[in-house]
Amino acid sequence: MVRILGKALKLPGLVRPQVFDSELRSTRLTSQLGIALGVAFMICFFTGVISHLIQHPPGWFSWPSRPAGLYRLTQGLHVVTGLAFVPLLGAKLWSVYPRLFQWPPLRSIGHAIERASIAVLVAAALFQVVGGVLNISRWYGALPYFFTTGHYWVAWLTVGALLTHIGVKLPLVRDALARSDAIADKGGLSRRGFLATVASAGAVITVATVGQTVSPLARVSVLAPRRPTVGPQRLPVNKTAAGAAVAGQALDPSYRLVVAGPEREVRLSVTDLRALPQHTVILPIACVEGWSANGTWTGVRLRDLADLVGAHPQAASAEIESLEQRGRYRRSHVPSSHLADALTLIALELNGAVLHLDHGYPARLIAPNRPGVLQTKWISRISIRNGS
Ligand SMILES: Nc1nc2c(c(=O)[nH]1)N[C@H]1C(S)=C(S)[C@@H](COP(=O)(O)O)O[C@H]1N2
Ligand SMILES: [Mo]
């Protein structure tokens, strides 16, 4: 039966397992790839959870405003380790796939559970990698689910299946790594050569994409979806004013920024904002999609506005609302740690000129150590209250 099926499907492995004759496949190789994958996964998982917590902070969580570039680093690592999965996962699946054809497929209940956990792990890991790559390529339409929600929950599924898998395989891995390199050199690619090839593939993918956040590498990063210096005022744009349908209101001379606080509410025109003390800071936009770029921003300190409306500049928080009517990123919360920071500005200028309409004219938030999604553009209202 198996043989007939094997022949019909042209899967020689079902008929003669020995056709998988690569000398390279060994428990040792699989273990080493597994360790590399495990390390990459853990970095990717923790940086991803951090990004999620910053965007949806539960009561117990607080994220500092310094170091100013920390989020840029954690999110850069998230995308770099996620992309490193592509060659690592490919190599690991290659190193074990003949076992898919082992017969009988299920030997015992324990074996069935182990197989099921591997099936979940492989499916979840592929789901994460494919979804992540589509997201950073800005091909949102290809994803049938809202990316961050799906990516977050499947990450927990992946970690669960991974821990089960590690638990089951640990003795095997220990054994394989303790034994000395037994495979004799029979010419062809050695195990070390294979690992070096996989590592080079990872390095090529990294170099080809990391330029979206490490600007000196932008020119060689041919696969990077963004170049950090390309865009109006030499900075990429995430959503344009046209896309957010705000151009009319943003350019209207009757525009007023409403700042509401515990003691009073003020309505500031662009001229009023410019008359307040101006400060200049260098801060990055660090998009969750992995690109990031520094800008030189000039504007009013948020904590000065808190002072203006009678809130405590060192112990107040703010709700920022955009002129944008729809869209997930039309509002954001600024916790007290960030509001008190002198680097947090309501920016009016970028790189030496009035803020471009697509960068949030007339006024946008720029704060240290914060994901791009929280750097609200085209601000219409700021509500400040004492407390966090
Ligand atoms: N109102 C509003 N603000 C927004 C967004 C948005 O869609 N609407 N996108 C955010 C995202 S995801 C990023 S990465 C930054 C990008 O800022 P930039 O376009 O000036 O580079 O703006 C943020 N501010
Ligand atoms: Mo973003």
Short mmCIF file of C-alpha atoms in Angstrom, two decimals, residues 56-364:
data_model
loop_
_atom_site.label_atom_id
_atom_site.label_comp_id
_atom_site.label_asym_id
_atom_site.label_seq_id
_atom_site.Cartn_x
_atom_site.Cartn_y
_atom_site.Cartn_z
CA HIS A 56 -0.83 48.00 24.87
CA PRO A 57 0.57 48.61 28.35
CA PRO A 58 -1.08 46.68 31.19
CA GLY A 59 -1.12 48.41 34.60
CA TRP A 60 2.05 46.76 35.87
CA PHE A 61 4.14 47.71 32.84
CA SER A 62 6.06 50.91 32.36
CA TRP A 63 8.60 51.68 29.68
CA PRO A 64 11.22 54.38 30.28
CA SER A 65 11.86 57.29 27.93
CA ARG A 66 15.62 56.63 27.99
CA PRO A 67 17.86 55.48 26.43
CA ALA A 68 16.22 57.40 23.61
CA GLY A 69 17.19 54.89 20.92
CA LEU A 70 16.43 51.68 22.84
CA TYR A 71 13.22 50.83 21.01
CA ARG A 72 14.97 51.39 17.72
CA LEU A 73 17.45 48.71 18.79
CA THR A 74 14.93 46.21 20.16
CA GLN A 75 12.66 46.48 17.13
CA GLY A 76 15.65 46.36 14.76
CA LEU A 77 16.71 43.12 16.48
CA HIS A 78 13.18 41.79 16.21
CA VAL A 79 13.16 42.19 12.44
CA VAL A 80 16.78 41.04 11.97
CA THR A 81 16.30 37.84 13.99
CA GLY A 82 12.93 37.26 12.32
CA LEU A 83 14.56 37.44 8.89
CA ALA A 84 17.41 35.17 10.01
CA PHE A 85 14.72 32.54 10.44
CA VAL A 86 14.32 32.21 6.70
CA PRO A 87 17.62 30.36 6.03
CA LEU A 88 17.78 28.73 9.47
CA LEU A 89 14.28 27.30 9.29
CA GLY A 90 14.82 26.19 5.71
CA ALA A 91 18.05 24.39 6.65
CA LYS A 92 16.53 22.79 9.72
CA LEU A 93 13.49 21.51 7.83
CA TRP A 94 15.80 20.18 5.14
CA SER A 95 17.88 18.37 7.77
CA VAL A 96 14.87 16.46 9.11
CA TYR A 97 12.35 16.18 6.33
CA PRO A 98 13.14 12.55 5.36
CA ARG A 99 11.61 11.66 8.71
CA LEU A 100 8.26 12.81 7.45
CA PHE A 101 8.31 9.69 5.32
CA GLN A 102 9.12 7.29 8.12
CA TRP A 103 6.76 4.38 8.42
CA PRO A 104 4.65 3.79 10.42
CA PRO A 105 3.95 7.54 10.88
CA LEU A 106 2.74 7.15 14.46
CA ARG A 107 4.27 4.63 16.78
CA SER A 108 2.72 5.40 20.15
CA ILE A 109 0.61 8.00 21.91
CA GLY A 110 3.75 9.79 23.11
CA HIS A 111 5.10 9.78 19.57
CA ALA A 112 1.76 11.09 18.25
CA ILE A 113 1.85 14.00 20.73
CA GLU A 114 5.44 14.79 19.81
CA ARG A 115 4.53 14.76 16.12
CA ALA A 116 1.53 17.02 16.74
CA SER A 117 3.67 19.52 18.64
CA ILE A 118 6.16 19.58 15.77
CA ALA A 119 3.34 20.12 13.26
CA VAL A 120 2.08 23.08 15.34
CA LEU A 121 5.61 24.43 15.71
CA VAL A 122 6.43 24.28 12.01
CA ALA A 123 3.07 25.72 10.97
CA ALA A 124 3.24 28.52 13.55
CA ALA A 125 6.87 29.39 12.73
CA LEU A 126 6.09 29.56 9.01
CA PHE A 127 2.99 31.65 9.72
CA GLN A 128 5.11 34.13 11.72
CA VAL A 129 7.91 34.38 9.18
CA VAL A 130 5.62 34.73 6.17
CA GLY A 131 3.34 37.24 7.94
CA GLY A 132 6.32 39.23 9.22
CA VAL A 133 7.97 39.40 5.81
CA LEU A 134 4.71 40.47 4.14
CA ASN A 135 4.20 43.12 6.82
CA ILE A 136 7.64 44.70 6.56
CA SER A 137 7.22 44.63 2.77
CA ARG A 138 4.04 46.64 3.38
CA TRP A 139 1.95 44.07 1.55
CA TYR A 140 -0.85 44.31 4.07
CA GLY A 141 -3.52 43.26 1.58
CA ALA A 142 -1.98 39.79 1.38
CA LEU A 143 -2.75 39.10 5.04
CA PRO A 144 -6.25 37.89 5.80
CA TYR A 145 -5.95 38.94 9.47
CA PHE A 146 -4.97 42.13 11.31
CA PHE A 147 -1.24 41.65 11.42
CA THR A 148 -0.18 42.67 14.93
CA THR A 149 -3.01 40.77 16.67
CA GLY A 150 -2.43 37.56 14.73
CA HIS A 151 1.35 37.86 15.01
CA TYR A 152 1.12 38.36 18.77
CA TRP A 153 -1.14 35.40 19.56
CA VAL A 154 0.59 32.98 17.23
CA ALA A 155 3.88 33.97 18.92
CA TRP A 156 2.55 32.45 22.16
CA LEU A 157 1.44 29.35 20.30
CA THR A 158 4.92 29.09 18.79
CA VAL A 159 6.68 29.50 22.13
CA GLY A 160 4.47 26.81 23.69
CA ALA A 161 5.16 24.34 20.89
CA LEU A 162 8.85 25.25 20.97
CA LEU A 163 9.21 24.61 24.70
CA THR A 164 7.44 21.24 24.29
CA HIS A 165 9.75 20.39 21.41
CA ILE A 166 12.87 21.38 23.37
CA GLY A 167 11.66 19.36 26.36
CA VAL A 168 11.23 16.27 24.22
CA LYS A 169 14.47 16.61 22.26
CA LEU A 170 16.86 17.88 24.92
CA PRO A 171 18.36 14.44 25.77
CA LEU A 172 18.90 13.77 22.08
CA VAL A 173 20.55 17.15 21.53
CA ARG A 174 22.81 16.74 24.53
CA ASP A 175 23.86 13.36 23.30
CA ALA A 176 24.53 14.52 19.75
CA LEU A 177 26.58 17.50 20.86
CA ALA A 178 28.61 15.50 23.39
CA ARG A 179 29.73 13.00 20.78
CA SER A 180 32.73 14.07 18.80
CA ASP A 181 32.42 14.74 15.13
CA ALA A 182 32.10 11.20 13.82
CA ILE A 183 31.35 11.87 10.20
CA ALA A 184 34.42 11.11 8.18
CA ASP A 185 35.36 13.46 5.42
CA LYS A 186 34.03 11.87 2.27
CA GLY A 187 34.49 14.88 0.07
CA GLY A 188 31.62 17.17 -0.81
CA LEU A 189 30.14 19.63 1.61
CA SER A 190 31.05 19.05 5.25
CA ARG A 191 28.72 19.73 8.15
CA ARG A 192 30.79 22.77 9.05
CA GLY A 193 30.69 23.89 5.45
CA PHE A 194 26.93 23.50 5.46
CA LEU A 195 26.58 25.50 8.68
CA ALA A 196 28.86 28.17 7.24
CA THR A 197 26.66 28.31 4.15
CA VAL A 198 23.54 28.74 6.26
CA ALA A 199 25.29 31.44 8.31
CA SER A 200 26.37 33.25 5.13
CA ALA A 201 22.81 33.10 3.81
CA GLY A 202 21.70 34.69 7.09
CA ALA A 203 24.41 37.35 6.79
CA VAL A 204 23.40 38.13 3.21
CA ILE A 205 19.74 38.55 4.22
CA THR A 206 20.78 40.77 7.12
CA VAL A 207 23.02 42.98 5.01
CA ALA A 208 20.38 43.11 2.29
CA THR A 209 17.76 44.47 4.70
CA VAL A 210 19.38 46.04 7.77
CA GLY A 211 20.11 49.23 5.81
CA GLN A 212 16.51 50.21 6.50
CA THR A 213 17.64 51.04 10.01
CA VAL A 214 21.47 51.28 9.77
CA SER A 215 21.69 54.05 7.21
CA PRO A 216 25.36 53.59 6.13
CA LEU A 217 24.25 50.19 4.77
CA ALA A 218 21.21 51.59 2.97
CA ARG A 219 22.90 51.43 -0.43
CA VAL A 220 23.76 47.73 -0.23
CA SER A 221 20.46 46.79 1.35
CA VAL A 222 18.79 45.94 -1.91
CA LEU A 223 15.93 44.05 -0.26
CA ALA A 224 15.13 46.71 2.34
CA PRO A 225 11.57 47.93 1.85
CA ARG A 226 12.62 51.43 3.02
CA ARG A 227 15.64 53.64 2.73
CA PRO A 228 16.02 55.77 5.82
CA THR A 229 16.98 58.88 3.90
CA VAL A 230 14.43 58.74 1.10
CA GLY A 231 11.27 60.78 1.56
CA PRO A 232 10.17 64.37 2.00
CA GLN A 233 12.72 66.21 4.17
CA ARG A 234 14.98 63.14 3.85
CA LEU A 235 12.78 60.94 6.02
CA PRO A 236 10.42 58.14 4.93
CA VAL A 237 6.68 58.66 5.33
CA ASN A 238 4.44 56.04 6.81
CA LYS A 239 0.97 57.37 6.03
CA THR A 240 0.53 60.39 3.78
CA ALA A 241 -1.81 63.30 4.49
CA ALA A 242 -3.84 62.24 1.47
CA GLY A 243 -4.06 58.68 2.82
CA ALA A 244 -5.26 60.02 6.18
CA ALA A 245 -7.65 62.50 4.50
CA VAL A 246 -6.41 65.40 6.63
CA ALA A 247 -4.88 67.79 4.09
CA GLY A 248 -7.85 70.18 4.05
CA GLN A 249 -8.00 70.65 7.80
CA ALA A 250 -4.24 70.63 8.28
CA LEU A 251 -3.76 73.50 5.82
CA ASP A 252 -6.80 75.48 6.97
CA PRO A 253 -5.71 78.86 8.47
CA SER A 254 -8.40 78.43 11.14
CA TYR A 255 -6.51 75.38 12.51
CA ARG A 256 -6.14 75.48 16.30
CA LEU A 257 -4.39 72.98 18.54
CA VAL A 258 -6.61 72.41 21.55
CA VAL A 259 -4.69 71.75 24.77
CA ALA A 260 -6.95 70.80 27.69
CA GLY A 261 -5.69 70.46 31.26
CA PRO A 262 -6.90 70.39 34.85
CA GLU A 263 -7.04 74.19 35.14
CA ARG A 264 -7.73 75.52 31.67
CA GLU A 265 -8.10 74.81 27.98
CA VAL A 266 -6.18 76.78 25.36
CA ARG A 267 -6.55 76.94 21.58
CA LEU A 268 -3.25 77.63 19.87
CA SER A 269 -2.74 78.72 16.28
CA VAL A 270 0.47 77.84 14.46
CA THR A 271 1.70 81.37 15.22
CA ASP A 272 0.91 80.90 18.93
CA LEU A 273 2.83 77.63 18.94
CA ARG A 274 5.82 79.28 17.30
CA ALA A 275 5.77 82.03 19.92
CA LEU A 276 6.31 79.50 22.73
CA PRO A 277 9.90 78.50 23.68
CA GLN A 278 11.30 76.29 20.90
CA HIS A 279 13.65 73.35 21.40
CA THR A 280 15.59 71.18 18.96
CA VAL A 281 16.21 67.46 19.47
CA ILE A 282 17.59 64.61 17.38
CA LEU A 283 15.30 61.59 17.62
CA PRO A 284 14.47 58.62 15.40
CA ILE A 285 11.21 57.47 13.98
CA ALA A 286 11.47 53.75 14.74
CA CYS A 287 8.67 52.04 12.87
CA VAL A 288 7.43 48.66 14.10
CA GLU A 289 8.02 47.50 10.53
CA GLY A 290 11.74 47.63 11.17
CA TRP A 291 12.82 50.78 9.36
CA SER A 292 14.10 53.68 11.39
CA ALA A 293 15.69 57.03 10.72
CA ASN A 294 16.89 60.02 12.68
CA GLY A 295 15.40 63.45 12.28
CA THR A 296 16.24 66.84 13.75
CA TRP A 297 13.00 68.14 15.21
CA THR A 298 12.12 71.59 16.51
CA GLY A 299 9.04 72.50 18.49
CA VAL A 300 7.43 72.97 21.88
CA ARG A 301 8.11 70.70 24.84
CA LEU A 302 5.02 68.74 25.81
CA ARG A 303 5.80 69.36 29.46
CA ASP A 304 5.70 73.13 28.82
CA LEU A 305 2.19 72.69 27.43
CA ALA A 306 1.28 70.70 30.56
CA ASP A 307 2.51 73.61 32.63
CA LEU A 308 0.47 76.03 30.51
CA VAL A 309 -2.82 74.26 31.27
CA GLY A 310 -2.12 73.73 34.94
CA ALA A 311 -0.93 70.11 34.99
CA HIS A 312 2.17 68.97 36.83
CA PRO A 313 4.95 68.74 34.18
CA GLN A 314 6.73 65.98 36.09
CA ALA A 315 3.70 63.87 36.93
CA ALA A 316 1.13 64.17 34.17
CA SER A 317 0.12 62.09 31.17
CA ALA A 318 -1.49 63.04 27.88
CA GLU A 319 -3.90 61.75 25.27
CA ILE A 320 -2.94 62.90 21.80
CA GLU A 321 -5.58 63.03 19.07
CA SER A 322 -5.09 63.56 15.36
CA LEU A 323 -7.15 65.41 12.77
CA GLU A 324 -7.39 61.98 11.17
CA GLN A 325 -10.91 60.62 11.66
CA ARG A 326 -10.34 56.95 10.98
CA GLY A 327 -7.26 54.79 11.26
CA ARG A 328 -5.74 52.88 14.12
CA TYR A 329 -2.97 55.37 14.80
CA ARG A 330 -5.04 58.53 15.09
CA ARG A 331 -4.53 58.72 18.87
CA SER A 332 -1.86 57.80 21.38
CA HIS A 333 -1.16 57.93 25.07
CA VAL A 334 1.93 59.66 26.47
CA PRO A 335 2.77 58.26 29.92
CA SER A 336 4.27 60.52 32.58
CA SER A 337 7.80 59.14 32.01
CA HIS A 338 7.69 60.44 28.43
CA LEU A 339 5.73 63.62 29.13
CA ALA A 340 8.29 64.76 31.70
CA ASP A 341 11.20 64.11 29.31
CA ALA A 342 12.73 67.27 27.82
CA LEU A 343 13.12 65.43 24.49
CA THR A 344 9.36 64.99 24.03
CA LEU A 345 8.17 67.65 21.61
CA ILE A 346 5.16 68.80 19.72
CA ALA A 347 7.27 69.25 16.62
CA LEU A 348 6.68 72.06 14.14
CA GLU A 349 9.86 71.61 12.10
CA LEU A 350 11.88 68.74 10.70
CA ASN A 351 15.47 68.89 9.42
CA GLY A 352 15.53 72.67 9.34
CA ALA A 353 12.24 73.42 7.60
CA VAL A 354 8.55 73.63 8.43
CA LEU A 355 7.14 70.13 8.92
CA HIS A 356 6.10 68.61 5.59
CA LEU A 357 2.37 67.90 5.31
CA ASP A 358 3.09 64.15 5.11
CA HIS A 359 5.21 64.30 8.27
CA GLY A 360 2.32 65.75 10.27
CA TYR A 361 2.02 69.49 9.55
CA PRO A 362 1.11 71.62 11.41
CA ALA A 363 2.14 69.70 14.56
CA ARG A 364 3.14 66.14 15.41
#
